[in-house]
Every structure is written in structure tokens, then in C-alpha cells.
Amino acid sequence: MRIALLTLPVEEAGTVHVLGRALAEWQCEMALALGCERILLVAPALTEPALDIQHQAEAGGAKFQIVPHAHRLLGQLKTDDELLILDPALLVRGEAAREMLDTPRRIFVMPETAGESGFERLDRETLWAGAAWLPGAMVERLADLDSDAEPASALLRIAAGLGVRRQHLRDEALDKADWAALHSQQDGLEVGREITTDRLGAAPVSPGDWLAHRLVRQWLVNGQAAGRVGRIAAGAGAVFLGGAIVLLALGYALYSVPLAGLSWFAGTILAHSGKVSGWKRGAMLIVPLASLGALAAALAVILARSWTWTIAGFVIAMVVAWAIEAVRGAGSSGSWLRDGVFLAVVIGVTGALDIAFLGATGLIALAIGAIWTARLRTRS
């Protein structure tokens, strides 16, 4: 059985957070990804941070146990168990780091090119990388030490003295902040910026998407949890979308447009924060796509005031068809046609001025222009 030993800082104020999550939460996530069936947490009591780890571990299908002192580990592991120990200052994340860690009976050490890593030294030439897999029977040697010894550090020293094999980290993990020593909240903020920039990618071109991207980036680098931002945005998007649908059903199409635009905007915030959280893409796009559908329906209702439903439906079909073609093939040029804020402004303003036909014609013209531009770019 694989078992992980994590450690919480003695003082809660000393806990480093990255994107709103404590380092121990990132470590617990990695331990679960490595198949650990038990999570042992070195902490004096079941505090609120410890409860967060317990909920995370149990949600991932692992058993959880508090370890108040080193001697509590005695008799807890079997000879054939594998124990993962992680330094409390270690941030470890990503597939590359998981692949490197998925090697039993190893003490991971920093590559010679890494310089000072921030973890303790095993000897004059070797810096620990903050992680090790040890045989389960090794914990019984803690009986020779005082009960107030720090378990992870003590086990590391025991393993190093017994000659457990050492393995250097590959440099690519260090380049992406997949593996880093974080000793202060400033370190956490800096790495959070790197992770956010990497996962969010370049800023979009269209106005609503650009603003949602910028807001998410600002919130996350300031320490907000991506999951919390996403959940709030999902709730807001659902409320706005429901309001838009109700107004549509009651015949107030023009008044539904701003609500549909706001729903799309909230859904896009959800999509951007979900990139950082690693949520499934399909689930993140439900609200934005439904909001675009509501905007198309609102435009159809507005057009039907002056024309028959047949003509209005035909115009909407043309708008949607050209927009889909533009979005699929025109990159940033076509992105304006999937921007709910831009569409809401166009539909709302032209609808209020009773020139919705010109708004629909403008959208088709924009789509044709985007497609034509993309094809010219492809030929060149």
C-alpha cells in the first residue's frame, strides 16, 4: 500500500498558499494521483487546515489520520508498505512531476545545476529535493528518537544513513515551477503568477473575453482560489441565464439581452478559472453556449416583430451559420462572434433603436470578413 506523510506548519500563519490553496493541499492532490490510499498528516490537532486536508483525502478515496508526534507512527505501517514523505515547503504539481515521483524506494535530490534549492542538505554535495519514497518498516526506527522529533526530517536522515538510492530530478520540472521550495507567501504569489500565466495563456482579442481573462488573472494572482472563483461564476451565470430565459418566455426579448450577456460573461470567467483548476472543458462551456443560444433567440424574437417568424428564423440561421464558420476558421478575427458581451451590445442597441435587421446584417458581414481574412492569410 502507498501511504503519504504530509506536514502542516506549527503556526497557521506560516502556511504558504498558492492560488488560494495551502501547500499541503497541493501535496495531497499529488499523493492521491500517485495512488496513496492513506494520508498521514503531522499536525498537533484537527485544526481547520487539517480538516481541509481530511475532506480532500476522503473525497479522493483515501483514509486520513492525524499524527501529533513521531511515535504515533510506530506500528502504523507494514513492511511492504511504501511511504511518501514530502517537505512542508514543497510545491509539487503537474504530470511531469507525477511521473518522476512514481518511482519507489528513492530519495529525490536536486540536479547539480539547480543551485540552492531551499531544502535541507543530505551531505556537502547533495541537496534534498523535498520528496522521498521509503520502505514502511523504516518508521519503526523512530522509536530510537524522542517523540517530539520532526517525523519527515528524521525519516529522511535515517534513510540517507541506510543508503536508500538517490535520484536526481530532471531539469524540466524545475523550469515550469512544477517542483519548487516555497518558504514565504511572497514565494507563493510569484509561483501563482507563473502557474496562472501558463494555464490561462495569452489574453483574448474580443472585449468581453479579454475583460474576463484579465479579471480572473488578477483575482488568482492575488490569492483567490480558482475553484472558488469558478463556483461563484457558475452560480451567477446560471441565475442570469435563468432570468434571460424567463424574460424571453414572457415576451420581453429586449430586456433579456443584457441578462444573457451577463450570463455569458460569468460563464467565461468560469471557463478561464477552470483552466487553472483543471476542470473538464465540456462542463465549463455549458453556460457560455447556452447564453449564446439565448442571445440568438432574443434576436429572433426582436426581428419577428417586424417580419414573419419564417423570415426571422432564416436570418438567424444565416447569422449562426456564418458565425460558426468564422469562429472555427478565423481565429481571433472570428472570436468577436462568440463574445456574448459584444453580441449583447449589438443586439440590445439595434433592437432598442428598432434597426435589428441592420444589427443582424452587420454580424453576417463581420463573419464573412473574418472568414475571408483567414483564407487570405492561409493562402499567403
mmCIF file of C-alpha atoms in Angstrom:
data_model
loop_
_atom_site.group_PDB
_atom_site.id
_atom_site.type_symbol
_atom_site.label_atom_id
_atom_site.label_comp_id
_atom_site.label_asym_id
_atom_site.label_seq_id
_atom_site.Cartn_x
_atom_site.Cartn_y
_atom_site.Cartn_z
ATOM 1 C CA MET A 1 0.000 0.000 0.000
ATOM 2 C CA ARG A 2 1.142 3.512 -0.761
ATOM 3 C CA ILE A 3 0.912 5.963 2.136
ATOM 4 C CA ALA A 4 1.767 9.682 2.198
ATOM 5 C CA LEU A 5 3.158 11.603 5.160
ATOM 6 C CA LEU A 6 2.400 15.324 4.949
ATOM 7 C CA THR A 7 3.236 18.065 7.456
ATOM 8 C CA LEU A 8 1.397 21.245 8.414
ATOM 9 C CA PRO A 9 3.378 24.215 9.741
ATOM 10 C CA VAL A 10 3.159 24.543 13.526
ATOM 11 C CA GLU A 11 1.824 28.095 13.203
ATOM 12 C CA GLU A 12 -1.145 28.532 10.855
ATOM 13 C CA ALA A 13 0.195 31.962 9.901
ATOM 14 C CA GLY A 14 3.240 30.218 8.436
ATOM 15 C CA THR A 15 1.154 28.307 5.885
ATOM 16 C CA VAL A 16 2.079 29.259 2.323
ATOM 17 C CA HIS A 17 -0.785 29.411 -0.168
ATOM 18 C CA VAL A 18 -0.596 29.163 -3.952
ATOM 19 C CA LEU A 19 -3.683 30.293 -5.870
ATOM 20 C CA GLY A 20 -5.717 30.151 -2.664
ATOM 21 C CA ARG A 21 -4.660 26.597 -1.748
ATOM 22 C CA ALA A 22 -2.262 25.597 1.042
ATOM 23 C CA LEU A 23 0.883 23.689 0.015
ATOM 24 C CA ALA A 24 -0.399 20.645 1.903
ATOM 25 C CA GLU A 25 -3.488 20.638 -0.344
ATOM 26 C CA TRP A 26 -1.300 20.588 -3.466
ATOM 27 C CA GLN A 27 0.723 17.769 -1.893
ATOM 28 C CA CYS A 28 -2.400 15.798 -1.002
ATOM 29 C CA GLU A 29 -3.589 16.132 -4.594
ATOM 30 C CA MET A 30 -0.279 14.724 -5.840
ATOM 31 C CA ALA A 31 -0.325 11.895 -3.279
ATOM 32 C CA LEU A 32 -3.794 10.854 -4.425
ATOM 33 C CA ALA A 33 -2.668 10.991 -8.065
ATOM 34 C CA LEU A 34 0.202 8.638 -7.133
ATOM 35 C CA GLY A 35 -2.260 6.127 -5.704
ATOM 36 C CA CYS A 36 -1.760 6.730 -1.985
ATOM 37 C CA GLU A 37 -4.538 5.019 -0.038
ATOM 38 C CA ARG A 38 -3.758 6.658 3.302
ATOM 39 C CA ILE A 39 -2.851 10.251 4.115
ATOM 40 C CA LEU A 40 -0.995 10.791 7.389
ATOM 41 C CA LEU A 41 -0.823 14.427 8.445
ATOM 42 C CA VAL A 42 1.691 15.659 11.016
ATOM 43 C CA ALA A 43 -0.269 18.245 12.999
ATOM 44 C CA PRO A 44 -0.864 18.856 16.718
ATOM 45 C CA ALA A 45 -4.658 18.649 16.373
ATOM 46 C CA LEU A 46 -7.516 18.550 13.888
ATOM 47 C CA THR A 47 -7.444 22.266 13.076
ATOM 48 C CA GLU A 48 -9.340 23.894 10.200
ATOM 49 C CA PRO A 49 -6.409 23.451 7.747
ATOM 50 C CA ALA A 50 -6.161 19.807 8.823
ATOM 51 C CA LEU A 51 -9.901 19.385 8.247
ATOM 52 C CA ASP A 52 -9.458 20.703 4.702
ATOM 53 C CA ILE A 53 -6.849 18.006 4.050
ATOM 54 C CA GLN A 54 -9.100 15.364 5.611
ATOM 55 C CA HIS A 55 -12.005 16.291 3.346
ATOM 56 C CA GLN A 56 -9.733 16.329 0.302
ATOM 57 C CA ALA A 57 -8.206 12.942 1.161
ATOM 58 C CA GLU A 58 -11.528 11.254 1.880
ATOM 59 C CA ALA A 59 -13.099 12.753 -1.256
ATOM 60 C CA GLY A 60 -10.234 11.142 -3.180
ATOM 61 C CA GLY A 61 -10.958 7.740 -1.629
ATOM 62 C CA ALA A 62 -8.071 7.697 0.874
ATOM 63 C CA LYS A 63 -8.116 7.184 4.641
ATOM 64 C CA PHE A 64 -6.947 10.079 6.790
ATOM 65 C CA GLN A 65 -5.138 10.158 10.114
ATOM 66 C CA ILE A 66 -3.595 12.888 12.280
ATOM 67 C CA VAL A 67 -0.059 12.242 13.539
ATOM 68 C CA PRO A 68 0.531 14.511 16.570
ATOM 69 C CA HIS A 69 4.087 13.246 17.229
ATOM 70 C CA ALA A 70 6.695 10.920 15.735
ATOM 71 C CA HIS A 71 5.966 7.921 17.972
ATOM 72 C CA ARG A 72 2.347 7.827 16.750
ATOM 73 C CA LEU A 73 3.742 6.371 13.507
ATOM 74 C CA LEU A 74 5.059 3.282 15.280
ATOM 75 C CA GLY A 75 3.155 0.180 14.240
ATOM 76 C CA GLN A 76 1.152 2.097 11.616
ATOM 77 C CA LEU A 77 2.896 0.711 8.520
ATOM 78 C CA LYS A 78 3.602 -2.782 7.239
ATOM 79 C CA THR A 79 6.929 -3.995 5.902
ATOM 80 C CA ASP A 80 5.778 -3.941 2.278
ATOM 81 C CA ASP A 81 4.127 -0.502 2.511
ATOM 82 C CA GLU A 82 5.645 2.428 0.612
ATOM 83 C CA LEU A 83 5.805 5.740 2.476
ATOM 84 C CA LEU A 84 5.945 9.036 0.581
ATOM 85 C CA ILE A 85 7.415 11.878 2.641
ATOM 86 C CA LEU A 86 7.214 15.472 1.449
ATOM 87 C CA ASP A 87 8.866 18.575 2.857
ATOM 88 C CA PRO A 88 6.198 21.046 4.095
ATOM 89 C CA ALA A 89 7.742 23.762 1.888
ATOM 90 C CA LEU A 90 7.466 21.702 -1.315
ATOM 91 C CA LEU A 91 5.100 22.650 -4.123
ATOM 92 C CA VAL A 92 4.777 19.672 -6.429
ATOM 93 C CA ARG A 93 2.295 19.576 -9.293
ATOM 94 C CA GLY A 94 1.826 18.583 -12.921
ATOM 95 C CA GLU A 95 2.210 15.422 -14.952
ATOM 96 C CA ALA A 96 5.987 15.693 -15.329
ATOM 97 C CA ALA A 97 6.422 15.843 -11.544
ATOM 98 C CA ARG A 98 3.994 12.948 -11.043
ATOM 99 C CA GLU A 99 5.920 10.759 -13.488
ATOM 100 C CA MET A 100 9.200 11.483 -11.711
ATOM 101 C CA LEU A 101 7.687 10.774 -8.305
ATOM 102 C CA ASP A 102 6.181 7.476 -9.426
ATOM 103 C CA THR A 103 9.390 5.573 -8.602
ATOM 104 C CA PRO A 104 9.565 3.570 -5.339
ATOM 105 C CA ARG A 105 12.435 3.398 -2.832
ATOM 106 C CA ARG A 106 14.087 6.673 -3.836
ATOM 107 C CA ILE A 107 15.349 9.823 -2.175
ATOM 108 C CA PHE A 108 14.923 12.569 -4.741
ATOM 109 C CA VAL A 109 17.764 15.079 -4.884
ATOM 110 C CA MET A 110 18.260 18.302 -6.785
ATOM 111 C CA PRO A 111 20.265 18.326 -10.028
ATOM 112 C CA GLU A 112 23.707 19.860 -9.829
ATOM 113 C CA THR A 113 22.523 22.797 -11.985
ATOM 114 C CA ALA A 114 19.780 23.793 -9.521
ATOM 115 C CA GLY A 115 21.923 25.714 -7.039
ATOM 116 C CA GLU A 116 20.457 26.185 -3.573
ATOM 117 C CA SER A 117 17.028 24.564 -3.600
ATOM 118 C CA GLY A 118 15.743 25.652 -0.222
ATOM 119 C CA PHE A 119 15.575 22.108 1.170
ATOM 120 C CA GLU A 120 17.990 20.564 3.636
ATOM 121 C CA ARG A 121 21.335 19.041 2.701
ATOM 122 C CA LEU A 122 21.955 15.320 2.853
ATOM 123 C CA ASP A 123 25.719 15.912 2.737
ATOM 124 C CA ARG A 124 28.146 18.522 1.466
ATOM 125 C CA GLU A 125 27.472 17.703 -2.192
ATOM 126 C CA THR A 126 23.796 16.778 -2.167
ATOM 127 C CA LEU A 127 20.623 18.813 -1.661
ATOM 128 C CA TRP A 128 17.378 17.044 -0.892
ATOM 129 C CA ALA A 129 14.576 17.759 -3.383
ATOM 130 C CA GLY A 130 11.848 17.626 -0.746
ATOM 131 C CA ALA A 131 10.435 14.161 -1.549
ATOM 132 C CA ALA A 132 11.304 10.520 -0.899
ATOM 133 C CA TRP A 133 9.733 7.059 -1.069
ATOM 134 C CA LEU A 134 10.787 4.923 1.893
ATOM 135 C CA PRO A 135 10.043 1.333 2.942
ATOM 136 C CA GLY A 136 7.272 1.161 5.541
ATOM 137 C CA ALA A 137 9.367 -0.751 8.057
ATOM 138 C CA MET A 138 11.703 2.230 8.408
ATOM 139 C CA VAL A 139 9.250 4.115 10.631
ATOM 140 C CA GLU A 140 9.966 1.695 13.483
ATOM 141 C CA ARG A 141 13.405 3.284 13.812
ATOM 142 C CA LEU A 142 11.672 6.403 15.120
ATOM 143 C CA ALA A 143 11.412 4.543 18.437
ATOM 144 C CA ASP A 144 15.110 5.365 18.989
ATOM 145 C CA LEU A 145 14.366 9.109 18.800
ATOM 146 C CA ASP A 146 12.441 11.494 21.033
ATOM 147 C CA SER A 147 8.715 11.684 20.337
ATOM 148 C CA ASP A 148 8.982 15.405 19.515
ATOM 149 C CA ALA A 149 11.334 14.738 16.573
ATOM 150 C CA GLU A 150 10.006 16.040 13.232
ATOM 151 C CA PRO A 151 8.917 12.778 11.523
ATOM 152 C CA ALA A 152 9.668 13.593 7.868
ATOM 153 C CA SER A 153 13.119 15.052 8.566
ATOM 154 C CA ALA A 154 14.006 12.224 10.954
ATOM 155 C CA LEU A 155 12.950 9.562 8.448
ATOM 156 C CA LEU A 156 14.949 11.298 5.730
ATOM 157 C CA ARG A 157 18.094 11.171 7.892
ATOM 158 C CA ILE A 158 17.504 7.531 8.712
ATOM 159 C CA ALA A 159 17.009 6.653 5.027
ATOM 160 C CA ALA A 160 20.102 8.598 3.972
ATOM 161 C CA GLY A 161 22.162 6.796 6.610
ATOM 162 C CA LEU A 162 20.906 3.416 5.420
ATOM 163 C CA GLY A 163 21.891 4.157 1.840
ATOM 164 C CA VAL A 164 18.466 4.375 0.191
ATOM 165 C CA ARG A 165 19.031 5.012 -3.503
ATOM 166 C CA ARG A 166 19.118 8.644 -4.627
ATOM 167 C CA GLN A 167 17.668 10.006 -7.861
ATOM 168 C CA HIS A 168 18.282 13.422 -9.412
ATOM 169 C CA LEU A 169 15.323 15.444 -10.616
ATOM 170 C CA ARG A 170 15.125 16.288 -14.285
ATOM 171 C CA ASP A 171 15.612 19.961 -15.080
ATOM 172 C CA GLU A 172 12.318 20.331 -16.981
ATOM 173 C CA ALA A 173 10.277 20.012 -13.769
ATOM 174 C CA LEU A 174 12.123 22.951 -12.246
ATOM 175 C CA ASP A 175 11.660 25.155 -15.312
ATOM 176 C CA LYS A 176 7.851 25.141 -15.021
ATOM 177 C CA ALA A 177 7.582 25.608 -11.252
ATOM 178 C CA ASP A 178 6.235 22.064 -11.092
ATOM 179 C CA TRP A 179 8.683 21.471 -8.265
ATOM 180 C CA ALA A 180 9.679 24.346 -6.003
ATOM 181 C CA ALA A 181 10.576 25.256 -2.423
ATOM 182 C CA LEU A 182 8.256 27.965 -1.097
ATOM 183 C CA HIS A 183 9.150 29.446 2.296
ATOM 184 C CA SER A 184 7.084 32.636 2.273
ATOM 185 C CA GLN A 185 3.771 33.899 0.970
ATOM 186 C CA GLN A 186 5.713 36.066 -1.473
ATOM 187 C CA ASP A 187 7.175 32.861 -2.950
ATOM 188 C CA GLY A 188 3.629 31.524 -3.229
ATOM 189 C CA LEU A 189 2.401 34.646 -5.039
ATOM 190 C CA GLU A 190 5.284 34.538 -7.527
ATOM 191 C CA VAL A 191 4.724 30.878 -8.378
ATOM 192 C CA GLY A 192 0.972 31.510 -8.526
ATOM 193 C CA ARG A 193 1.607 34.144 -11.206
ATOM 194 C CA GLU A 194 3.674 31.651 -13.215
ATOM 195 C CA ILE A 195 1.009 28.947 -12.969
ATOM 196 C CA THR A 196 -1.784 31.373 -13.847
ATOM 197 C CA THR A 197 0.072 32.800 -16.852
ATOM 198 C CA ASP A 198 0.951 29.322 -18.091
ATOM 199 C CA ARG A 199 -2.572 27.904 -17.795
ATOM 200 C CA LEU A 200 -4.554 30.954 -18.909
ATOM 201 C CA GLY A 201 -2.431 31.574 -21.988
ATOM 202 C CA ALA A 202 -2.409 34.802 -23.996
ATOM 203 C CA ALA A 203 -5.160 37.363 -23.484
ATOM 204 C CA PRO A 204 -8.082 37.072 -25.960
ATOM 205 C CA VAL A 205 -8.822 39.812 -28.505
ATOM 206 C CA SER A 206 -12.596 40.296 -28.174
ATOM 207 C CA PRO A 207 -13.656 42.751 -25.422
ATOM 208 C CA GLY A 208 -15.793 40.581 -23.135
ATOM 209 C CA ASP A 209 -13.399 37.635 -23.256
ATOM 210 C CA TRP A 210 -10.418 39.946 -22.699
ATOM 211 C CA LEU A 211 -12.024 41.509 -19.621
ATOM 212 C CA ALA A 212 -12.990 38.095 -18.153
ATOM 213 C CA HIS A 213 -9.433 36.820 -18.745
ATOM 214 C CA ARG A 214 -7.918 39.892 -17.085
ATOM 215 C CA LEU A 215 -10.208 39.720 -14.056
ATOM 216 C CA VAL A 216 -9.529 36.014 -13.487
ATOM 217 C CA ARG A 217 -5.787 36.542 -13.767
ATOM 218 C CA GLN A 218 -5.890 39.432 -11.287
ATOM 219 C CA TRP A 219 -8.028 37.541 -8.776
ATOM 220 C CA LEU A 220 -5.894 34.422 -8.907
ATOM 221 C CA VAL A 221 -2.505 36.092 -8.609
ATOM 222 C CA ASN A 222 -3.882 37.968 -5.576
ATOM 223 C CA GLY A 223 -4.531 34.663 -3.838
ATOM 224 C CA GLN A 224 -8.136 33.776 -4.671
ATOM 225 C CA ALA A 225 -8.765 30.054 -5.163
ATOM 226 C CA ALA A 226 -9.541 29.216 -8.796
ATOM 227 C CA GLY A 227 -12.180 26.693 -7.749
ATOM 228 C CA ARG A 228 -13.989 29.261 -5.580
ATOM 229 C CA VAL A 229 -13.954 31.866 -8.360
ATOM 230 C CA GLY A 230 -15.316 29.269 -10.781
ATOM 231 C CA ARG A 231 -18.110 28.154 -8.463
ATOM 232 C CA ILE A 232 -19.249 31.743 -7.823
ATOM 233 C CA ALA A 233 -19.163 32.487 -11.558
ATOM 234 C CA ALA A 234 -21.116 29.311 -12.340
ATOM 235 C CA GLY A 235 -23.830 30.279 -9.860
ATOM 236 C CA ALA A 236 -24.052 33.839 -11.162
ATOM 237 C CA GLY A 237 -24.130 32.642 -14.772
ATOM 238 C CA ALA A 238 -26.957 30.207 -14.041
ATOM 239 C CA VAL A 239 -29.004 32.932 -12.299
ATOM 240 C CA PHE A 240 -28.543 35.421 -15.171
ATOM 241 C CA LEU A 241 -29.323 32.731 -17.753
ATOM 242 C CA GLY A 242 -32.479 31.736 -15.900
ATOM 243 C CA GLY A 243 -33.595 35.370 -15.796
ATOM 244 C CA ALA A 244 -32.967 35.762 -19.532
ATOM 245 C CA ILE A 245 -34.995 32.648 -20.339
ATOM 246 C CA VAL A 246 -37.899 33.809 -18.145
ATOM 247 C CA LEU A 247 -37.969 37.228 -19.836
ATOM 248 C CA LEU A 248 -37.851 35.567 -23.246
ATOM 249 C CA ALA A 249 -40.754 33.325 -22.302
ATOM 250 C CA LEU A 250 -42.763 36.365 -21.145
ATOM 251 C CA GLY A 251 -42.085 38.162 -24.424
ATOM 252 C CA TYR A 252 -39.586 40.725 -23.111
ATOM 253 C CA ALA A 253 -36.847 39.769 -25.548
ATOM 254 C CA LEU A 254 -35.060 43.112 -25.493
ATOM 255 C CA TYR A 255 -34.789 43.065 -21.703
ATOM 256 C CA SER A 256 -33.404 39.521 -21.776
ATOM 257 C CA VAL A 257 -30.394 40.586 -23.864
ATOM 258 C CA PRO A 258 -28.315 42.203 -21.066
ATOM 259 C CA LEU A 259 -29.024 39.256 -18.753
ATOM 260 C CA ALA A 260 -27.889 36.802 -21.448
ATOM 261 C CA GLY A 261 -24.748 38.905 -21.965
ATOM 262 C CA LEU A 262 -24.012 38.888 -18.232
ATOM 263 C CA SER A 263 -24.602 35.127 -18.153
ATOM 264 C CA TRP A 264 -22.085 34.654 -20.951
ATOM 265 C CA PHE A 265 -19.578 36.878 -19.140
ATOM 266 C CA ALA A 266 -19.939 34.903 -15.890
ATOM 267 C CA GLY A 267 -19.653 31.653 -17.835
ATOM 268 C CA THR A 268 -16.462 32.882 -19.477
ATOM 269 C CA ILE A 269 -14.995 33.722 -16.063
ATOM 270 C CA LEU A 270 -15.881 30.139 -15.106
ATOM 271 C CA ALA A 271 -14.128 28.822 -18.224
ATOM 272 C CA HIS A 272 -10.922 30.793 -17.580
ATOM 273 C CA SER A 273 -10.753 29.879 -13.880
ATOM 274 C CA GLY A 274 -11.490 26.264 -14.837
ATOM 275 C CA LYS A 275 -8.341 26.197 -16.959
ATOM 276 C CA VAL A 276 -6.322 26.859 -13.816
ATOM 277 C CA SER A 277 -8.344 24.369 -11.741
ATOM 278 C CA GLY A 278 -8.058 21.670 -14.400
ATOM 279 C CA TRP A 279 -11.817 21.216 -14.827
ATOM 280 C CA LYS A 280 -13.259 19.391 -17.818
ATOM 281 C CA ARG A 281 -13.685 21.684 -20.817
ATOM 282 C CA GLY A 282 -17.207 20.491 -21.661
ATOM 283 C CA ALA A 283 -18.617 21.388 -18.252
ATOM 284 C CA MET A 284 -17.061 24.861 -18.398
ATOM 285 C CA LEU A 285 -18.701 25.714 -21.745
ATOM 286 C CA ILE A 286 -22.318 24.882 -20.850
ATOM 287 C CA VAL A 287 -23.206 28.352 -19.520
ATOM 288 C CA PRO A 288 -21.464 30.380 -22.294
ATOM 289 C CA LEU A 289 -23.001 28.257 -25.069
ATOM 290 C CA ALA A 290 -26.475 28.392 -23.507
ATOM 291 C CA SER A 291 -26.112 32.176 -23.190
ATOM 292 C CA LEU A 292 -25.224 32.496 -26.880
ATOM 293 C CA GLY A 293 -28.342 30.462 -27.652
ATOM 294 C CA ALA A 294 -30.407 32.848 -25.544
ATOM 295 C CA LEU A 295 -28.946 35.823 -27.438
ATOM 296 C CA ALA A 296 -29.802 34.202 -30.780
ATOM 297 C CA ALA A 297 -33.345 33.526 -29.577
ATOM 298 C CA ALA A 298 -33.700 37.139 -28.381
ATOM 299 C CA LEU A 299 -32.559 38.434 -31.770
ATOM 300 C CA ALA A 300 -35.094 36.154 -33.494
ATOM 301 C CA VAL A 301 -37.932 37.452 -31.317
ATOM 302 C CA ILE A 302 -36.898 41.077 -31.912
ATOM 303 C CA LEU A 303 -36.735 40.527 -35.688
ATOM 304 C CA ALA A 304 -40.117 38.763 -35.683
ATOM 305 C CA ARG A 305 -41.783 41.973 -34.503
ATOM 306 C CA SER A 306 -41.264 43.475 -37.958
ATOM 307 C CA TRP A 307 -41.235 40.315 -40.094
ATOM 308 C CA THR A 308 -42.767 36.894 -40.086
ATOM 309 C CA TRP A 309 -41.207 34.167 -37.984
ATOM 310 C CA THR A 310 -40.113 32.444 -41.195
ATOM 311 C CA ILE A 311 -38.003 35.385 -42.317
ATOM 312 C CA ALA A 312 -36.669 35.988 -38.806
ATOM 313 C CA GLY A 313 -35.719 32.325 -38.474
ATOM 314 C CA PHE A 314 -33.954 32.389 -41.851
ATOM 315 C CA VAL A 315 -31.918 35.467 -40.881
ATOM 316 C CA ILE A 316 -30.948 33.924 -37.538
ATOM 317 C CA ALA A 317 -29.925 30.697 -39.291
ATOM 318 C CA MET A 318 -27.684 32.721 -41.601
ATOM 319 C CA VAL A 319 -26.146 34.620 -38.667
ATOM 320 C CA VAL A 320 -25.470 31.417 -36.716
ATOM 321 C CA ALA A 321 -24.096 29.525 -39.749
ATOM 322 C CA TRP A 322 -21.724 32.296 -40.766
ATOM 323 C CA ALA A 323 -20.688 32.880 -37.138
ATOM 324 C CA ILE A 324 -19.862 29.188 -36.601
ATOM 325 C CA GLU A 325 -17.808 29.125 -39.797
ATOM 326 C CA ALA A 326 -15.967 32.300 -38.769
ATOM 327 C CA VAL A 327 -15.252 31.085 -35.241
ATOM 328 C CA ARG A 328 -13.995 27.714 -36.492
ATOM 329 C CA GLY A 329 -11.649 29.077 -39.124
ATOM 330 C CA ALA A 330 -10.808 32.681 -38.388
ATOM 331 C CA GLY A 331 -9.055 32.575 -35.034
ATOM 332 C CA SER A 332 -9.006 35.917 -33.253
ATOM 333 C CA SER A 333 -10.939 37.673 -36.037
ATOM 334 C CA GLY A 334 -13.905 35.370 -35.563
ATOM 335 C CA SER A 335 -13.703 35.432 -31.776
ATOM 336 C CA TRP A 336 -15.843 38.586 -31.691
ATOM 337 C CA LEU A 337 -18.764 36.478 -32.918
ATOM 338 C CA ARG A 338 -18.625 34.246 -29.870
ATOM 339 C CA ASP A 339 -18.187 37.159 -27.470
ATOM 340 C CA GLY A 340 -21.501 37.408 -25.609
ATOM 341 C CA VAL A 341 -20.806 40.917 -24.318
ATOM 342 C CA PHE A 342 -20.169 42.235 -27.844
ATOM 343 C CA LEU A 343 -23.227 40.429 -29.219
ATOM 344 C CA ALA A 344 -25.412 41.700 -26.367
ATOM 345 C CA VAL A 345 -24.369 45.291 -27.097
ATOM 346 C CA VAL A 346 -25.053 44.922 -30.833
ATOM 347 C CA ILE A 347 -28.404 43.168 -30.372
ATOM 348 C CA GLY A 348 -29.508 45.387 -27.491
ATOM 349 C CA VAL A 349 -28.648 48.707 -29.126
ATOM 350 C CA THR A 350 -30.030 47.865 -32.590
ATOM 351 C CA GLY A 351 -33.118 46.290 -31.019
ATOM 352 C CA ALA A 352 -33.791 49.367 -28.873
ATOM 353 C CA LEU A 353 -33.425 51.615 -31.954
ATOM 354 C CA ASP A 354 -35.706 49.295 -33.951
ATOM 355 C CA ILE A 355 -32.971 48.547 -36.504
ATOM 356 C CA ALA A 356 -32.316 44.927 -35.510
ATOM 357 C CA PHE A 357 -32.109 43.975 -39.189
ATOM 358 C CA LEU A 358 -29.020 46.186 -39.540
ATOM 359 C CA GLY A 359 -27.528 44.520 -36.467
ATOM 360 C CA ALA A 360 -28.055 41.059 -37.950
ATOM 361 C CA THR A 361 -26.672 42.226 -41.312
ATOM 362 C CA GLY A 362 -23.617 43.662 -39.556
ATOM 363 C CA LEU A 363 -22.951 40.375 -37.772
ATOM 364 C CA ILE A 364 -23.147 38.453 -41.056
ATOM 365 C CA ALA A 365 -20.806 40.989 -42.677
ATOM 366 C CA LEU A 366 -18.368 40.626 -39.777
ATOM 367 C CA ALA A 367 -18.437 36.842 -40.139
ATOM 368 C CA ILE A 368 -17.842 36.977 -43.901
ATOM 369 C CA GLY A 369 -14.993 39.430 -43.405
ATOM 370 C CA ALA A 370 -13.392 37.221 -40.751
ATOM 371 C CA ILE A 371 -13.637 34.131 -42.980
ATOM 372 C CA TRP A 372 -12.246 35.999 -45.979
ATOM 373 C CA THR A 373 -9.355 37.402 -43.936
ATOM 374 C CA ALA A 374 -8.496 33.942 -42.623
ATOM 375 C CA ARG A 375 -8.478 32.424 -46.105
ATOM 376 C CA LEU A 376 -6.232 35.156 -47.454
ATOM 377 C CA ARG A 377 -3.881 34.598 -44.545
ATOM 378 C CA THR A 378 -3.848 30.854 -45.226
ATOM 379 C CA ARG A 379 -3.028 31.351 -48.917
ATOM 380 C CA SER A 380 -0.160 33.694 -48.125
#
